PDB file of C-alpha atoms in Angstrom:
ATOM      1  CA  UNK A   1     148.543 364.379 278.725  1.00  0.00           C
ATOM      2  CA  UNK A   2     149.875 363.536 275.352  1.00  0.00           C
ATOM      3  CA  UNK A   3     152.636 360.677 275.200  1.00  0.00           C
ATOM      4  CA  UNK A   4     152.444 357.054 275.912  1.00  0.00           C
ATOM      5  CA  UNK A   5     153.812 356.147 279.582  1.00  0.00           C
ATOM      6  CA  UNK A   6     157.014 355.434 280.136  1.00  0.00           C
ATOM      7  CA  UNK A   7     157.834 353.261 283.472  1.00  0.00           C
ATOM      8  CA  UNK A   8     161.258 353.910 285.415  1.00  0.00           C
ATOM      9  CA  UNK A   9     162.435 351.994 288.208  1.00  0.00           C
ATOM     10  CA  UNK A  10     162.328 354.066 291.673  1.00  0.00           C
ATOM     11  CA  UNK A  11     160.517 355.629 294.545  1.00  0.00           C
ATOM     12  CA  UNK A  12     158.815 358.826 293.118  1.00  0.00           C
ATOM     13  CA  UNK A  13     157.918 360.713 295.746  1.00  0.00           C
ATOM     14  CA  UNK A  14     156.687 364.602 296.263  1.00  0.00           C
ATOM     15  CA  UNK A  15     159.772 366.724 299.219  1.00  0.00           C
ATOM     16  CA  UNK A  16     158.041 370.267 299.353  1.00  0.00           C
ATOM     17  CA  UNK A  17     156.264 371.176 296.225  1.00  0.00           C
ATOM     18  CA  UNK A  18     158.987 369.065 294.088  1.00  0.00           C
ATOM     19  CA  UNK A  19     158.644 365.649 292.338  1.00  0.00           C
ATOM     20  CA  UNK A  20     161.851 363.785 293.175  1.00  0.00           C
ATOM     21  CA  UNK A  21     162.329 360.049 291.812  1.00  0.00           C
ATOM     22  CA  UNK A  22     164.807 358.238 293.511  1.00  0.00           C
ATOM     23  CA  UNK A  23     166.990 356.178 291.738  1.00  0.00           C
ATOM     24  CA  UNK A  24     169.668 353.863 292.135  1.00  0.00           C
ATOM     25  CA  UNK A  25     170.958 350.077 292.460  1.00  0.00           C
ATOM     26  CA  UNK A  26     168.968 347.351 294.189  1.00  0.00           C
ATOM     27  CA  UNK A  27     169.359 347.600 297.508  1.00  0.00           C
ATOM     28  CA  UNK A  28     171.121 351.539 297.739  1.00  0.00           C
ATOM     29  CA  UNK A  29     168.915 352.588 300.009  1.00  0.00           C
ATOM     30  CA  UNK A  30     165.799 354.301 298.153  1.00  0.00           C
ATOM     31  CA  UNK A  31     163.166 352.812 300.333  1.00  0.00           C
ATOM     32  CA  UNK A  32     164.425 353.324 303.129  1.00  0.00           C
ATOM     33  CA  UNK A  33     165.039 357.227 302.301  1.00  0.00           C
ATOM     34  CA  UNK A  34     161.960 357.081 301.073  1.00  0.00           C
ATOM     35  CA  UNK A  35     160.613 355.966 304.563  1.00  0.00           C
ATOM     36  CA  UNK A  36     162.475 358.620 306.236  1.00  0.00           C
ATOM     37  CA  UNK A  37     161.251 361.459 304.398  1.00  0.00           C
ATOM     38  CA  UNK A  38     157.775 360.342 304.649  1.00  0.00           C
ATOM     39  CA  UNK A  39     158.865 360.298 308.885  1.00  0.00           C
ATOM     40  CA  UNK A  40     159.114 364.258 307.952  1.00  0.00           C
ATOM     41  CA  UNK A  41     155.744 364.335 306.626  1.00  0.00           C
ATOM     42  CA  UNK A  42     156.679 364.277 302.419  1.00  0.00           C
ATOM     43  CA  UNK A  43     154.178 362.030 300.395  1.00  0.00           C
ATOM     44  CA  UNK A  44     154.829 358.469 298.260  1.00  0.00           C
ATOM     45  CA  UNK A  45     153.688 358.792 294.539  1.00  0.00           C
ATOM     46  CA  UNK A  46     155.049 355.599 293.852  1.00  0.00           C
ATOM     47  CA  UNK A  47     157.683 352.284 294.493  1.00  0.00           C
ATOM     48  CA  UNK A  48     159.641 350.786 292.541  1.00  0.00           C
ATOM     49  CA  UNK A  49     157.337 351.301 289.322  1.00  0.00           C
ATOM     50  CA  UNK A  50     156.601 354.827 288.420  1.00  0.00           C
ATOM     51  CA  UNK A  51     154.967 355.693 285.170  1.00  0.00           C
ATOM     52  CA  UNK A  52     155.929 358.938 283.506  1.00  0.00           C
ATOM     53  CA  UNK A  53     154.235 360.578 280.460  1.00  0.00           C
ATOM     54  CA  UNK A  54     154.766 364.347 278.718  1.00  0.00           C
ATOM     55  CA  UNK A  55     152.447 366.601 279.372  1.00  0.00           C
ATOM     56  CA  UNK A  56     150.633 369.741 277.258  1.00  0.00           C
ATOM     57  CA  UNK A  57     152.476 372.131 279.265  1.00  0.00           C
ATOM     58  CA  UNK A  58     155.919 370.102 278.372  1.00  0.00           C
ATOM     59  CA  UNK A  59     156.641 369.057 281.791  1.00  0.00           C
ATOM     60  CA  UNK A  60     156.507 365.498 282.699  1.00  0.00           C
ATOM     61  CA  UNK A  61     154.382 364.186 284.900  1.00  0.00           C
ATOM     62  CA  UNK A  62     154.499 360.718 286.873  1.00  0.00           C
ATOM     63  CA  UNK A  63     152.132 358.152 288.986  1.00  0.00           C
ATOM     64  CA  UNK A  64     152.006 355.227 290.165  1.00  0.00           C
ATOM     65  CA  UNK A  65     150.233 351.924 288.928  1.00  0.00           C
ATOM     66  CA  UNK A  66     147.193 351.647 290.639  1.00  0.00           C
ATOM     67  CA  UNK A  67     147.950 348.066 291.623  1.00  0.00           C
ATOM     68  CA  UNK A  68     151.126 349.586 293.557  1.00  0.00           C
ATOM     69  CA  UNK A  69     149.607 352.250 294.680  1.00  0.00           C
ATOM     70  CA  UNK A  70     149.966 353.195 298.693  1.00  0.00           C
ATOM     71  CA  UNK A  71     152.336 350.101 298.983  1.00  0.00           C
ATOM     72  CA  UNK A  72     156.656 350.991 300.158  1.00  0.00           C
ATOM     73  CA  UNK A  73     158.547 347.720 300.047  1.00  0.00           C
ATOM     74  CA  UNK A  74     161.567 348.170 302.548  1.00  0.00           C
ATOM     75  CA  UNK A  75     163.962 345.436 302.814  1.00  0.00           C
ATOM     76  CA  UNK A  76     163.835 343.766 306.537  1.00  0.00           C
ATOM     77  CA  UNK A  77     160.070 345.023 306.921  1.00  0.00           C
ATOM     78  CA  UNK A  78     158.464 343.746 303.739  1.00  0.00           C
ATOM     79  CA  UNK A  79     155.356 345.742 301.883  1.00  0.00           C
ATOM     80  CA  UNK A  80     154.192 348.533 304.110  1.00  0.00           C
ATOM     81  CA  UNK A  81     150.779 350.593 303.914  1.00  0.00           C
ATOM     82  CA  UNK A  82     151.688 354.190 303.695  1.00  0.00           C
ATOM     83  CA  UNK A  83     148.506 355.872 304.107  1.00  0.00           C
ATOM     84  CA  UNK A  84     147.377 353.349 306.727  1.00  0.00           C
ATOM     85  CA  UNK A  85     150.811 354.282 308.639  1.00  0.00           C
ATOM     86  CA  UNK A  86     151.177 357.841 308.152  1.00  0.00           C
ATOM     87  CA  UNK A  87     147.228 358.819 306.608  1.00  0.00           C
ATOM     88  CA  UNK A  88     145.709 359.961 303.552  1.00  0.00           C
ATOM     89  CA  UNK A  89     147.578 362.836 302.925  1.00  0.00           C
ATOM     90  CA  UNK A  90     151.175 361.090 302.666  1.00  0.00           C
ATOM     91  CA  UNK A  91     150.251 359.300 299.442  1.00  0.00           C
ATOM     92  CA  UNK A  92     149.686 361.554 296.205  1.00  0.00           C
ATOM     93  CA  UNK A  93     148.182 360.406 292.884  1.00  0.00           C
ATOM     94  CA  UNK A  94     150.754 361.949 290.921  1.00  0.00           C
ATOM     95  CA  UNK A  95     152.771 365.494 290.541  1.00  0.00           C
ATOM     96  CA  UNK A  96     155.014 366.588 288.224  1.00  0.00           C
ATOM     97  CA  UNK A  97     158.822 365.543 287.816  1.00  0.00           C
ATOM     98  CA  UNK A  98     160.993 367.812 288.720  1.00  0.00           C
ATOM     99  CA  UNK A  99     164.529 365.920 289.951  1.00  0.00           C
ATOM    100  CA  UNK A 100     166.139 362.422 289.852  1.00  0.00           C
ATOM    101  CA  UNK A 101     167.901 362.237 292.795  1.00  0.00           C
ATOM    102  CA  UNK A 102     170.606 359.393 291.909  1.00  0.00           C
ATOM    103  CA  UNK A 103     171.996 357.183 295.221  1.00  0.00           C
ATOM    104  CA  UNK A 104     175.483 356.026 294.562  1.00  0.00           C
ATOM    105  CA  UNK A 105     176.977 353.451 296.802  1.00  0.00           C
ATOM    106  CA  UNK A 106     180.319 353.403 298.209  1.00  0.00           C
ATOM    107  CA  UNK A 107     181.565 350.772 295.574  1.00  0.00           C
ATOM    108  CA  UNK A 108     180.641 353.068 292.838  1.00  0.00           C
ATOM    109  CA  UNK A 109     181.855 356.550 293.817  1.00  0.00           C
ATOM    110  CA  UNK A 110     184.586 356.747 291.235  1.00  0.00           C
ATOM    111  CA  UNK A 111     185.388 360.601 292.121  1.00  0.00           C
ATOM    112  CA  UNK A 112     184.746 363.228 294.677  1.00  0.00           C
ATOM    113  CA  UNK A 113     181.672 365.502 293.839  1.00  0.00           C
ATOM    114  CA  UNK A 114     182.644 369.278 292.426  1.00  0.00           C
ATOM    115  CA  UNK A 115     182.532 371.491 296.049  1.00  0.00           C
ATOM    116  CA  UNK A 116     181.339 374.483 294.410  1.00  0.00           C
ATOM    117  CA  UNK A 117     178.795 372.684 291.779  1.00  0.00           C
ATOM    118  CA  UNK A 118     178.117 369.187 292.816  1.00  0.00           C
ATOM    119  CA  UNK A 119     177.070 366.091 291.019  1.00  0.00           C
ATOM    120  CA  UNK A 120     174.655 367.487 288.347  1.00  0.00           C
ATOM    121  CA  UNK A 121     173.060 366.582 285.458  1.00  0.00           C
ATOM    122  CA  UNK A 122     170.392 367.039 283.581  1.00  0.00           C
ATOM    123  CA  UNK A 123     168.748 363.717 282.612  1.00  0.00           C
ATOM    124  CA  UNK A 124     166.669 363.781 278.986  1.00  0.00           C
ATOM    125  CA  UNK A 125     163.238 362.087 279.695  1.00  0.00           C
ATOM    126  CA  UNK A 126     160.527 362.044 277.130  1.00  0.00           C
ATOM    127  CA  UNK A 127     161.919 364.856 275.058  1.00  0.00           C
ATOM    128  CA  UNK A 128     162.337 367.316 278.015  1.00  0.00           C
ATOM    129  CA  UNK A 129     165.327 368.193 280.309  1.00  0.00           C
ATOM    130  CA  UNK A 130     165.140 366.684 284.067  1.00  0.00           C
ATOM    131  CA  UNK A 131     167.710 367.902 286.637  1.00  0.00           C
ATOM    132  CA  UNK A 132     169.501 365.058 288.143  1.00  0.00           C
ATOM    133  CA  UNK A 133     171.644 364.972 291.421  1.00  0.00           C
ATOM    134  CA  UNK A 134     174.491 361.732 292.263  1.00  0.00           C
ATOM    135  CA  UNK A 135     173.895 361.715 296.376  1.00  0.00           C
ATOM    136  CA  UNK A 136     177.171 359.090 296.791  1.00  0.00           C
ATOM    137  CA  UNK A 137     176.028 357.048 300.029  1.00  0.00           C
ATOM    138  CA  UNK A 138     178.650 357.688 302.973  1.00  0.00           C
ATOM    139  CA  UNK A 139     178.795 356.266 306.715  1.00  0.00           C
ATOM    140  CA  UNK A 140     177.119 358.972 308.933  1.00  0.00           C
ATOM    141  CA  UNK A 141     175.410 361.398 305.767  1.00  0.00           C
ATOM    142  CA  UNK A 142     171.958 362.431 306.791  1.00  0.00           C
ATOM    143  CA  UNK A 143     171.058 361.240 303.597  1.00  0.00           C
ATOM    144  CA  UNK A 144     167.198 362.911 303.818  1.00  0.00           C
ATOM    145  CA  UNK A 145     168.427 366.083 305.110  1.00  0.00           C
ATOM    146  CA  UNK A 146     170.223 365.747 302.087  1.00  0.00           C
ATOM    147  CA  UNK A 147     167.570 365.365 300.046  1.00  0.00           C
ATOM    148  CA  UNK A 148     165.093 368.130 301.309  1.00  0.00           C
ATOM    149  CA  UNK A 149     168.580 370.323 301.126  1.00  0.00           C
ATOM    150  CA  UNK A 150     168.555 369.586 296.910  1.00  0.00           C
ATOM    151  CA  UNK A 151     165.257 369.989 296.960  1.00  0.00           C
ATOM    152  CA  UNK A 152     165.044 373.551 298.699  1.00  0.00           C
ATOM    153  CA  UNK A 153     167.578 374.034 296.140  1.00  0.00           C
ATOM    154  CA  UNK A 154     166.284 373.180 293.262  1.00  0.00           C
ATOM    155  CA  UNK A 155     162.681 375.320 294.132  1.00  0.00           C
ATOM    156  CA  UNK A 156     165.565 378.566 294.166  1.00  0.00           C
ATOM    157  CA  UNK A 157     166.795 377.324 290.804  1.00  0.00           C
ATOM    158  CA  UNK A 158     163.054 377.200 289.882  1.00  0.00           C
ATOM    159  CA  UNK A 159     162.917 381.032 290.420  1.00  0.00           C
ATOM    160  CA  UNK A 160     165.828 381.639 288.994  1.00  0.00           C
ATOM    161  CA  UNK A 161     168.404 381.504 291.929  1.00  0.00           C
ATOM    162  CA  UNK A 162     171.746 379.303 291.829  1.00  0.00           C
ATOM    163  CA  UNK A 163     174.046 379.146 294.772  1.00  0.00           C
ATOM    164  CA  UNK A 164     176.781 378.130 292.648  1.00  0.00           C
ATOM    165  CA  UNK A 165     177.103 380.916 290.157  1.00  0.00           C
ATOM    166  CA  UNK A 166     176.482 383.680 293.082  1.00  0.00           C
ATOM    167  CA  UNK A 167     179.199 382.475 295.320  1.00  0.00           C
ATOM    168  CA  UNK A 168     181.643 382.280 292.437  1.00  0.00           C
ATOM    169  CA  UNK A 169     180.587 385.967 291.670  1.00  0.00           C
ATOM    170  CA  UNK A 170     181.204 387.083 294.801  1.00  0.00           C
ATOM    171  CA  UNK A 171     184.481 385.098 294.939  1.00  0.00           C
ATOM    172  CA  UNK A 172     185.950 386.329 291.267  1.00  0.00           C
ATOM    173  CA  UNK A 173     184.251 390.241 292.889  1.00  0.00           C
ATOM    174  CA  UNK A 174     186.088 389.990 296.106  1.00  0.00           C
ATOM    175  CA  UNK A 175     189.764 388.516 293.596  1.00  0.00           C
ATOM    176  CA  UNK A 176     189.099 391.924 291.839  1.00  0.00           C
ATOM    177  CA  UNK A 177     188.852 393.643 294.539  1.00  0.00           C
ATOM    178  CA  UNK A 178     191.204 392.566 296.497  1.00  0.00           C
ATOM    179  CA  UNK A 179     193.837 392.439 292.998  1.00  0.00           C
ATOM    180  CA  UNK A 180     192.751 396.453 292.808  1.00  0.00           C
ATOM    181  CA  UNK A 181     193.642 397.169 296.435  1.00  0.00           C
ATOM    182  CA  UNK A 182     196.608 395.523 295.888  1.00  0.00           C
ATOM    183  CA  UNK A 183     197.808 397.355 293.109  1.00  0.00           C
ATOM    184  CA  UNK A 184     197.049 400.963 294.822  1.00  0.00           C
ATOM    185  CA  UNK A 185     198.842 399.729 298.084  1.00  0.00           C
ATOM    186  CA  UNK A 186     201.938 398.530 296.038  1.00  0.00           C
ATOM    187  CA  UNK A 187     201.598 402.376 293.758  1.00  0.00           C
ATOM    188  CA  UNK A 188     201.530 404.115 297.398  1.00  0.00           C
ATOM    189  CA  UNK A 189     204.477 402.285 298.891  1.00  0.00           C
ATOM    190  CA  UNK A 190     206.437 403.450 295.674  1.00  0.00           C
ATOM    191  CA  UNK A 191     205.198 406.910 296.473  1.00  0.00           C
ATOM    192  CA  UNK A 192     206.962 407.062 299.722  1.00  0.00           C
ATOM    193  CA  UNK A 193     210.264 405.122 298.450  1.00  0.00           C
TER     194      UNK A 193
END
C-alpha cells in the first residue's frame, strides 16, 4: 500500500463482497443504516473515521483506526460493541472501496433523481475513480434494502452489466421496431386504397 492515509468522515462498511462508505450530514441516518444492515448479517469496517490509502493494484483500500475499531455510535443508544452484539465475523479489518453511498435528507433534495439512471457519480479519491450514489432520505424508503439493491448493482456493473443502458436499448429496439411496423402497416393500407 503506497500513499499516505487519507481519513473521511462515515460508516465504511462491507454489503456483499462491496466496500460501501456511507456518507452524509450529522445526524442523516448513517448509523443507524449502518445498524440495520449489520441486522442482515453485513460487517462494520469502520465509524465515523475511516482511513483510506491507494493501493499497488490502484484500488483504494480503507480501515478503521484501531482505537475505533468494533465501536458503532448510534444516536439514542450511545457506543455499541459490534462484534460483542452480532460476533467476530460482523467486524472486518479493512476491504477495498468500492461505493460512497451519499444520504440526502429531505431539506436537501433539491431535484428528483433521473428514473432511468439515478443519482450517480463518480467521486475522485486518491487519484482513482469511486462510484458514488445520492440515496435522498424519504418517509417509509427501506433505506437498507436500498442499499444492498445499489450494491447488487454495482457487483453487475463490476462485470460489466448496467441496467440502465440495456433497458434503454431495448426501449430505442422496441421505438424501431415498432416505427418499422408502422411504416409497412401504413404502405399496406395504401395498397388496398
Amino acid at each position: 500500500m503506497s500513499s499516505a492515509p487519507l481519513t473521511l468522515h462515515g460508516v465504511f462498511i462491507q454489503i456483499f463482497d462491496v466496500g460501501v462508505l456511507l456518507v452524509g450530514g450529522s445526524g442523516v441516518g448513517k448509523s443507524e443504516l449502518a445498524l440495520e444492515l449489520l441486522a442482515r448479517g453485513h460487517r462494520l469496517i469502520a465509524d465515523d473515521a475511516a482511513e483510506f490509502i491507494k493501493a499497488g493494484d490502484g484500488r483504494i483500500h480503507g480501515r478503521c483506526p484501531p482505537l475505533l475499531r468494533g465501536f458503532l455510535e448510534v444516536r439514542g443508544l450511545g457506543i455499541l460493541n459490534i462484534e460483542r452484539m452480532f460476533g467476530a465475523a460482523a467486524v472486518l479489518d479493512g476491504c477495498p472501496l468500492d461505493l460512497m453511498l451519499r444520504l440526502i435528507a429531505p431539506s436537501e433534495a433539491a431535484e428528483m433523481p433521473d428514473r432511468v439512471y439515478g443519482q450517480r457519480n463518480t467521486r475522485p479519491l486518491l487519484g482513482a475513480g469511486i462510484a458514488e450514489i445520492a440515496l435522498p432520505i424519504r418517509v417509509g424508503h427501506n433505506l437498507a434494502a436500498l442499499a444492498e439493491a445499489a450494491c447488487r448493482d454495482q457487483q453487475l456493473k463490476r462485470s460489466g452489466y448496467d441496467a440502465a443502458a440495456d433497458f434503454v436499448a431495448r426501449q430505442t429496439s422496441a421505438i424501431a421496431a415498432g416505427a418499422a411496423a408502422t411504416q409497412e402497416a401504413s404502405q399496406a393500407m395504401k395498397r388496398f386504397v
